[in-house]
Amino acid sequence: MTHGDSEKEAHRRDTRLSEIKQILNERWDPIGVSGVVDDEYDAYVWPIYCWLRDGMESNALAKELDNIVVERMGLNASSQSQVVAEALRSAFDSN
């Protein structure tokens, strides 16, 4: 791998991380802080990136999103989880 390849991969990773963050803030937002706080879900960006990188399908990702909402946030699972998971998978795969 050349230095240029590692820069290209780093840029690709950073783009994917940014897109994940954007989707979480704009489309998932289970606690309703979009537009007020832009870092609320940052703790979930890296794990989601890793799941996507490792090939997790959208159905499994939707279950993980629901688990985060229920287990970590103490809220009810969202009906949007599947749609958000599909958007995350699609965004990841397009870059």
GROMACS .gro file of N, CA, C and O in nm:
model
  380
    1MET      N    1   0.085  -0.117   0.000
    1MET     CA    2   0.000   0.000   0.000
    1MET      C    3   0.089   0.124   0.000
    1MET      O    4   0.182   0.133   0.077
    2THR      N    5   0.061   0.217  -0.086
    2THR     CA    6   0.137   0.340  -0.093
    2THR      C    7   0.076   0.443   0.001
    2THR      O    8  -0.035   0.427   0.050
    3HIS      N    9   0.151   0.549   0.023
    3HIS     CA   10   0.103   0.659   0.108
    3HIS      C   11  -0.026   0.716   0.052
    3HIS      O   12  -0.118   0.748   0.126
    4GLY      N   13  -0.034   0.729  -0.080
    4GLY     CA   14  -0.155   0.780  -0.144
    4GLY      C   15  -0.276   0.691  -0.119
    4GLY      O   16  -0.387   0.739  -0.101
    5ASP      N   17  -0.253   0.559  -0.116
    5ASP     CA   18  -0.362   0.466  -0.088
    5ASP      C   19  -0.414   0.486   0.054
    5ASP      O   20  -0.534   0.484   0.078
    6SER      N   21  -0.324   0.504   0.150
    6SER     CA   22  -0.368   0.521   0.288
    6SER      C   23  -0.443   0.653   0.306
    6SER      O   24  -0.538   0.661   0.382
    7GLU      N   25  -0.400   0.757   0.233
    7GLU     CA   26  -0.473   0.884   0.238
    7GLU      C   27  -0.612   0.869   0.178
    7GLU      O   28  -0.709   0.923   0.230
    8LYS      N   29  -0.619   0.794   0.068
    8LYS     CA   30  -0.748   0.771   0.003
    8LYS      C   31  -0.842   0.694   0.095
    8LYS      O   32  -0.960   0.727   0.109
    9GLU      N   33  -0.789   0.591   0.161
    9GLU     CA   34  -0.870   0.512   0.254
    9GLU      C   35  -0.913   0.596   0.374
    9GLU      O   36  -1.027   0.584   0.422
   10ALA      N   37  -0.825   0.681   0.425
   10ALA     CA   38  -0.859   0.767   0.538
   10ALA      C   39  -0.969   0.865   0.499
   10ALA      O   40  -1.063   0.888   0.576
   11HIS      N   41  -0.959   0.919   0.379
   11HIS     CA   42  -1.063   1.010   0.330
   11HIS      C   43  -1.197   0.936   0.316
   11HIS      O   44  -1.302   0.989   0.354
   12ARG      N   45  -1.191   0.816   0.263
   12ARG     CA   46  -1.313   0.735   0.246
   12ARG      C   47  -1.375   0.705   0.383
   12ARG      O   48  -1.496   0.715   0.401
   13ARG      N   49  -1.292   0.667   0.480
   13ARG     CA   50  -1.340   0.640   0.615
   13ARG      C   51  -1.404   0.765   0.675
   13ARG      O   52  -1.514   0.760   0.730
   14ASP      N   53  -1.335   0.879   0.664
   14ASP     CA   54  -1.387   1.003   0.721
   14ASP      C   55  -1.519   1.044   0.657
   14ASP      O   56  -1.609   1.093   0.725
   15THR      N   57  -1.530   1.023   0.526
   15THR     CA   58  -1.655   1.053   0.456
   15THR      C   59  -1.768   0.965   0.508
   15THR      O   60  -1.878   1.013   0.535
   16ARG      N   61  -1.739   0.838   0.525
   16ARG     CA   62  -1.840   0.745   0.575
   16ARG      C   63  -1.880   0.781   0.718
   16ARG      O   64  -1.999   0.778   0.753
   17LEU      N   65  -1.785   0.814   0.802
   17LEU     CA   66  -1.816   0.853   0.940
   17LEU      C   67  -1.904   0.977   0.943
   17LEU      O   68  -2.001   0.984   1.019
   18SER      N   69  -1.874   1.073   0.859
   18SER     CA   70  -1.953   1.195   0.850
   18SER      C   71  -2.096   1.166   0.804
   18SER      O   72  -2.193   1.222   0.858
   19GLU      N   73  -2.110   1.078   0.708
   19GLU     CA   74  -2.244   1.043   0.659
   19GLU      C   75  -2.323   0.968   0.765
   19GLU      O   76  -2.444   0.991   0.779
   20ILE      N   77  -2.259   0.880   0.838
   20ILE     CA   78  -2.327   0.809   0.946
   20ILE      C   79  -2.378   0.910   1.049
   20ILE      O   80  -2.493   0.905   1.091
   21LYS      N   81  -2.291   1.002   1.089
   21LYS     CA   82  -2.330   1.104   1.187
   21LYS      C   83  -2.449   1.185   1.136
   21LYS      O   84  -2.545   1.210   1.211
   22GLN      N   85  -2.445   1.224   1.011
   22GLN     CA   86  -2.553   1.303   0.953
   22GLN      C   87  -2.685   1.226   0.954
   22GLN      O   88  -2.789   1.280   0.991
   23ILE      N   89  -2.681   1.100   0.915
   23ILE     CA   90  -2.803   1.019   0.914
   23ILE      C   91  -2.857   1.001   1.055
   23ILE      O   92  -2.979   1.011   1.077
   24LEU      N   93  -2.770   0.975   1.151
   24LEU     CA   94  -2.816   0.959   1.289
   24LEU      C   95  -2.883   1.086   1.339
   24LEU      O   96  -2.988   1.082   1.403
   25ASN      N   97  -2.824   1.201   1.309
   25ASN     CA   98  -2.879   1.328   1.356
   25ASN      C   99  -3.006   1.368   1.283
   25ASN      O  100  -3.099   1.420   1.345
   26GLU      N  101  -3.011   1.345   1.154
   26GLU     CA  102  -3.123   1.395   1.075
   26GLU      C  103  -3.238   1.297   1.060
   26GLU      O  104  -3.354   1.338   1.047
   27ARG      N  105  -3.208   1.166   1.060
   27ARG     CA  106  -3.313   1.069   1.031
   27ARG      C  107  -3.348   0.979   1.148
   27ARG      O  108  -3.459   0.928   1.155
   28TRP      N  109  -3.252   0.954   1.236
   28TRP     CA  110  -3.277   0.864   1.348
   28TRP      C  111  -3.327   0.944   1.468
   28TRP      O  112  -3.440   0.930   1.507
   29ASP      N  113  -3.244   1.025   1.527
   29ASP     CA  114  -3.275   1.121   1.633
   29ASP      C  115  -3.383   1.075   1.731
   29ASP      O  116  -3.487   1.141   1.745
   30PRO      N  117  -3.362   0.964   1.803
   30PRO     CA  118  -3.467   0.912   1.890
   30PRO      C  119  -3.505   1.001   2.008
   30PRO      O  120  -3.615   0.988   2.060
   31ILE      N  121  -3.417   1.092   2.048
   31ILE     CA  122  -3.453   1.179   2.161
   31ILE      C  123  -3.494   1.319   2.116
   31ILE      O  124  -3.526   1.403   2.199
   32GLY      N  125  -3.495   1.343   1.985
   32GLY     CA  126  -3.549   1.468   1.932
   32GLY      C  127  -3.466   1.592   1.955
   32GLY      O  128  -3.521   1.697   1.987
   33VAL      N  129  -3.334   1.580   1.938
   33VAL     CA  130  -3.248   1.697   1.959
   33VAL      C  131  -3.187   1.749   1.829
   33VAL      O  132  -3.104   1.839   1.831
   34SER      N  133  -3.228   1.695   1.717
   34SER     CA  134  -3.175   1.741   1.589
   34SER      C  135  -3.200   1.890   1.573
   34SER      O  136  -3.308   1.939   1.602
   35GLY      N  137  -3.099   1.960   1.530
   35GLY     CA  138  -3.110   2.104   1.514
   35GLY      C  139  -3.073   2.181   1.639
   35GLY      O  140  -3.054   2.301   1.634
   36VAL      N  141  -3.064   2.113   1.753
   36VAL     CA  142  -3.026   2.178   1.878
   36VAL      C  143  -2.883   2.138   1.915
   36VAL      O  144  -2.802   2.222   1.949
   37VAL      N  145  -2.856   2.009   1.906
   37VAL     CA  146  -2.725   1.952   1.940
   37VAL      C  147  -2.683   1.864   1.824
   37VAL      O  148  -2.763   1.787   1.773
   38ASP      N  149  -2.558   1.875   1.779
   38ASP     CA  150  -2.515   1.793   1.665
   38ASP      C  151  -2.419   1.681   1.703
   38ASP      O  152  -2.372   1.608   1.618
   39ASP      N  153  -2.391   1.665   1.833
   39ASP     CA  154  -2.298   1.560   1.874
   39ASP      C  155  -2.361   1.457   1.967
   39ASP      O  156  -2.291   1.374   2.025
   40GLU      N  157  -2.491   1.460   1.980
   40GLU     CA  158  -2.561   1.372   2.076
   40GLU      C  159  -2.537   1.224   2.049
   40GLU      O  160  -2.528   1.144   2.141
   41TYR      N  161  -2.526   1.186   1.923
   41TYR     CA  162  -2.515   1.045   1.888
   41TYR      C  163  -2.374   1.005   1.843
   41TYR      O  164  -2.355   0.895   1.790
   42ASP      N  165  -2.276   1.091   1.868
   42ASP     CA  166  -2.139   1.064   1.824
   42ASP      C  167  -2.083   0.933   1.880
   42ASP      O  168  -2.004   0.866   1.813
   43ALA      N  169  -2.125   0.893   1.998
   43ALA     CA  170  -2.074   0.770   2.058
   43ALA      C  171  -2.115   0.646   1.978
   43ALA      O  172  -2.052   0.541   1.991
   44TYR      N  173  -2.215   0.659   1.894
   44TYR     CA  174  -2.264   0.545   1.816
   44TYR      C  175  -2.207   0.541   1.675
   44TYR      O  176  -2.221   0.440   1.606
   45VAL      N  177  -2.143   0.647   1.631
   45VAL     CA  178  -2.093   0.655   1.494
   45VAL      C  179  -1.987   0.548   1.466
   45VAL      O  180  -1.997   0.476   1.366
   46TRP      N  181  -1.887   0.537   1.552
   46TRP     CA  182  -1.779   0.440   1.527
   46TRP      C  183  -1.830   0.296   1.532
   46TRP      O  184  -1.798   0.218   1.443
   47PRO      N  185  -1.908   0.256   1.633
   47PRO     CA  186  -1.959   0.118   1.632
   47PRO      C  187  -2.042   0.088   1.507
   47PRO      O  188  -2.029  -0.020   1.448
   48ILE      N  189  -2.124   0.182   1.465
   48ILE     CA  190  -2.205   0.161   1.344
   48ILE      C  191  -2.115   0.150   1.222
   48ILE      O  192  -2.136   0.063   1.136
   49TYR      N  193  -2.014   0.234   1.214
   49TYR     CA  194  -1.918   0.224   1.105
   49TYR      C  195  -1.857   0.083   1.101
   49TYR      O  196  -1.848   0.021   0.995
   50CYS      N  197  -1.814   0.033   1.216
   50CYS     CA  198  -1.751  -0.100   1.222
   50CYS      C  199  -1.849  -0.209   1.181
   50CYS      O  200  -1.812  -0.302   1.108
   51TRP      N  201  -1.973  -0.200   1.227
   51TRP     CA  202  -2.073  -0.301   1.188
   51TRP      C  203  -2.093  -0.300   1.036
   51TRP      O  204  -2.099  -0.405   0.973
   52LEU      N  205  -2.103  -0.181   0.980
   52LEU     CA  206  -2.122  -0.170   0.835
   52LEU      C  207  -1.999  -0.220   0.760
   52LEU      O  208  -2.011  -0.293   0.662
   53ARG      N  209  -1.883  -0.181   0.806
   53ARG     CA  210  -1.758  -0.225   0.744
   53ARG      C  211  -1.746  -0.377   0.746
   53ARG      O  212  -1.698  -0.438   0.650
   54ASP      N  213  -1.795  -0.437   0.854
   54ASP     CA  214  -1.786  -0.582   0.868
   54ASP      C  215  -1.900  -0.655   0.797
   54ASP      O  216  -1.910  -0.777   0.807
   55GLY      N  217  -1.986  -0.580   0.727
   55GLY     CA  218  -2.088  -0.642   0.644
   55GLY      C  219  -2.225  -0.661   0.706
   55GLY      O  220  -2.308  -0.733   0.650
   56MET      N  221  -2.251  -0.599   0.819
   56MET     CA  222  -2.382  -0.615   0.882
   56MET      C  223  -2.492  -0.568   0.787
   56MET      O  224  -2.484  -0.460   0.728
   57GLU      N  225  -2.592  -0.651   0.772
   57GLU     CA  226  -2.706  -0.619   0.686
   57GLU      C  227  -2.801  -0.524   0.758
   57GLU      O  228  -2.800  -0.514   0.881
   58SER      N  229  -2.887  -0.458   0.683
   58SER     CA  230  -2.974  -0.356   0.740
   58SER      C  231  -3.071  -0.412   0.844
   58SER      O  232  -3.102  -0.343   0.941
   59ASN      N  233  -3.120  -0.534   0.828
   59ASN     CA  234  -3.212  -0.591   0.928
   59ASN      C  235  -3.143  -0.605   1.064
   59ASN      O  236  -3.202  -0.570   1.167
   60ALA      N  237  -3.021  -0.655   1.064
   60ALA     CA  238  -2.946  -0.669   1.189
   60ALA      C  239  -2.911  -0.532   1.246
   60ALA      O  240  -2.915  -0.511   1.368
   61LEU      N  241  -2.878  -0.438   1.160
   61LEU     CA  242  -2.845  -0.303   1.205
   61LEU      C  243  -2.967  -0.237   1.268
   61LEU      O  244  -2.956  -0.169   1.370
   62ALA      N  245  -3.084  -0.256   1.210
   62ALA     CA  246  -3.207  -0.200   1.267
   62ALA      C  247  -3.228  -0.254   1.408
   62ALA      O  248  -3.268  -0.179   1.499
   63LYS      N  249  -3.201  -0.381   1.430
   63LYS     CA  250  -3.214  -0.439   1.564
   63LYS      C  251  -3.114  -0.377   1.660
   63LYS      O  252  -3.146  -0.352   1.777
   64GLU      N  253  -2.992  -0.350   1.612
   64GLU     CA  254  -2.892  -0.284   1.697
   64GLU      C  255  -2.936  -0.142   1.732
   64GLU      O  256  -2.918  -0.098   1.846
   65LEU      N  257  -2.991  -0.070   1.636
   65LEU     CA  258  -3.041   0.065   1.664
   65LEU      C  259  -3.152   0.061   1.768
   65LEU      O  260  -3.154   0.142   1.861
   66ASP      N  261  -3.243  -0.034   1.754
   66ASP     CA  262  -3.350  -0.049   1.853
   66ASP      C  263  -3.292  -0.083   1.990
   66ASP      O  264  -3.339  -0.031   2.092
   67ASN      N  265  -3.190  -0.167   1.993
   67ASN     CA  266  -3.126  -0.204   2.119
   67ASN      C  267  -3.064  -0.081   2.186
   67ASN      O  268  -3.076  -0.064   2.307
   68ILE      N  269  -3.001   0.003   2.108
   68ILE     CA  270  -2.942   0.126   2.163
   68ILE      C  271  -3.052   0.212   2.225
   68ILE      O  272  -3.038   0.262   2.337
   69VAL      N  273  -3.162   0.228   2.153
   69VAL     CA  274  -3.271   0.313   2.201
   69VAL      C  275  -3.332   0.257   2.330
   69VAL      O  276  -3.354   0.331   2.426
   70VAL      N  277  -3.356   0.128   2.332
   70VAL     CA  278  -3.422   0.066   2.448
   70VAL      C  279  -3.326   0.050   2.565
   70VAL      O  280  -3.356   0.092   2.678
   71GLU      N  281  -3.210  -0.011   2.540
   71GLU     CA  282  -3.118  -0.046   2.648
   71GLU      C  283  -3.036   0.073   2.701
   71GLU      O  284  -3.013   0.083   2.821
   72ARG      N  285  -2.993   0.159   2.613
   72ARG     CA  286  -2.905   0.269   2.657
   72ARG      C  287  -2.979   0.398   2.684
   72ARG      O  288  -2.937   0.477   2.767
   73MET      N  289  -3.088   0.420   2.610
   73MET     CA  290  -3.162   0.545   2.626
   73MET      C  291  -3.288   0.530   2.709
   73MET      O  292  -3.346   0.630   2.751
   74GLY      N  293  -3.332   0.407   2.727
   74GLY     CA  294  -3.452   0.383   2.807
   74GLY      C  295  -3.580   0.426   2.739
   74GLY      O  296  -3.679   0.457   2.805
   75LEU      N  297  -3.579   0.429   2.606
   75LEU     CA  298  -3.696   0.470   2.529
   75LEU      C  299  -3.756   0.350   2.457
   75LEU      O  300  -3.699   0.241   2.457
   76ASN      N  301  -3.869   0.371   2.393
   76ASN     CA  302  -3.930   0.267   2.311
   76ASN      C  303  -3.860   0.260   2.176
   76ASN      O  304  -3.818   0.362   2.123
   77ALA      N  305  -3.853   0.140   2.122
   77ALA     CA  306  -3.794   0.121   1.989
   77ALA      C  307  -3.868   0.206   1.886
   77ALA      O  308  -3.988   0.230   1.898
   78SER      N  309  -3.796   0.250   1.787
   78SER     CA  310  -3.852   0.338   1.685
   78SER      C  311  -3.898   0.261   1.562
   78SER      O  312  -3.832   0.166   1.519
   79SER      N  313  -4.007   0.304   1.505
   79SER     CA  314  -4.055   0.243   1.381
   79SER      C  315  -3.965   0.283   1.264
   79SER      O  316  -3.973   0.224   1.158
   80GLN      N  317  -3.878   0.380   1.284
   80GLN     CA  318  -3.789   0.429   1.179
   80GLN      C  319  -3.658   0.351   1.171
   80GLN      O  320  -3.579   0.374   1.080
   81SER      N  321  -3.633   0.260   1.262
   81SER     CA  322  -3.504   0.192   1.267
   81SER      C  323  -3.469   0.121   1.138
   81SER      O  324  -3.354   0.128   1.092
   82GLN      N  325  -3.564   0.053   1.077
   82GLN     CA  326  -3.536  -0.020   0.954
   82GLN      C  327  -3.502   0.077   0.840
   82GLN      O  328  -3.406   0.055   0.766
   83VAL      N  329  -3.576   0.185   0.829
   83VAL     CA  330  -3.551   0.285   0.725
   83VAL      C  331  -3.414   0.349   0.745
   83VAL      O  332  -3.338   0.367   0.649
   84VAL      N  333  -3.383   0.381   0.868
   84VAL     CA  334  -3.254   0.442   0.900
   84VAL      C  335  -3.141   0.344   0.872
   84VAL      O  336  -3.038   0.380   0.813
   85ALA      N  337  -3.159   0.220   0.911
   85ALA     CA  338  -3.057   0.117   0.887
   85ALA      C  339  -3.032   0.100   0.737
   85ALA      O  340  -2.917   0.087   0.694
   86GLU      N  341  -3.137   0.101   0.658
   86GLU     CA  342  -3.121   0.091   0.513
   86GLU      C  343  -3.048   0.212   0.457
   86GLU      O  344  -2.964   0.199   0.368
   87ALA      N  345  -3.078   0.330   0.509
   87ALA     CA  346  -3.009   0.452   0.465
   87ALA      C  347  -2.860   0.446   0.502
   87ALA      O  348  -2.774   0.485   0.422
   88LEU      N  349  -2.830   0.397   0.621
   88LEU     CA  350  -2.691   0.382   0.663
   88LEU      C  351  -2.617   0.282   0.574
   88LEU      O  352  -2.506   0.310   0.529
   89ARG      N  353  -2.679   0.169   0.549
   89ARG     CA  354  -2.615   0.066   0.465
   89ARG      C  355  -2.592   0.121   0.324
   89ARG      O  356  -2.486   0.103   0.266
   90SER      N  357  -2.691   0.189   0.270
   90SER     CA  358  -2.680   0.244   0.135
   90SER      C  359  -2.570   0.351   0.127
   90SER      O  360  -2.490   0.352   0.033
   91ALA      N  361  -2.568   0.442   0.225
   91ALA     CA  362  -2.466   0.547   0.226
   91ALA      C  363  -2.327   0.487   0.237
   91ALA      O  364  -2.234   0.530   0.168
   92PHE      N  365  -2.312   0.387   0.322
   92PHE     CA  366  -2.182   0.323   0.341
   92PHE      C  367  -2.138   0.256   0.212
   92PHE      O  368  -2.023   0.269   0.169
   93ASP      N  369  -2.229   0.185   0.147
   93ASP     CA  370  -2.195   0.110   0.026
   93ASP      C  371  -2.168   0.199  -0.094
   93ASP      O  372  -2.098   0.160  -0.187
   94SER      N  373  -2.220   0.321  -0.092
   94SER     CA  374  -2.202   0.410  -0.207
   94SER      C  375  -2.068   0.482  -0.206
   94SER      O  376  -2.033   0.548  -0.302
   95ASN      N  377  -1.994   0.469  -0.097
   95ASN     CA  378  -1.862   0.535  -0.088
   95ASN      C  379  -1.751   0.436  -0.082
   95ASN      O  380  -1.745   0.339  -0.028
   0.00000   0.00000   0.00000
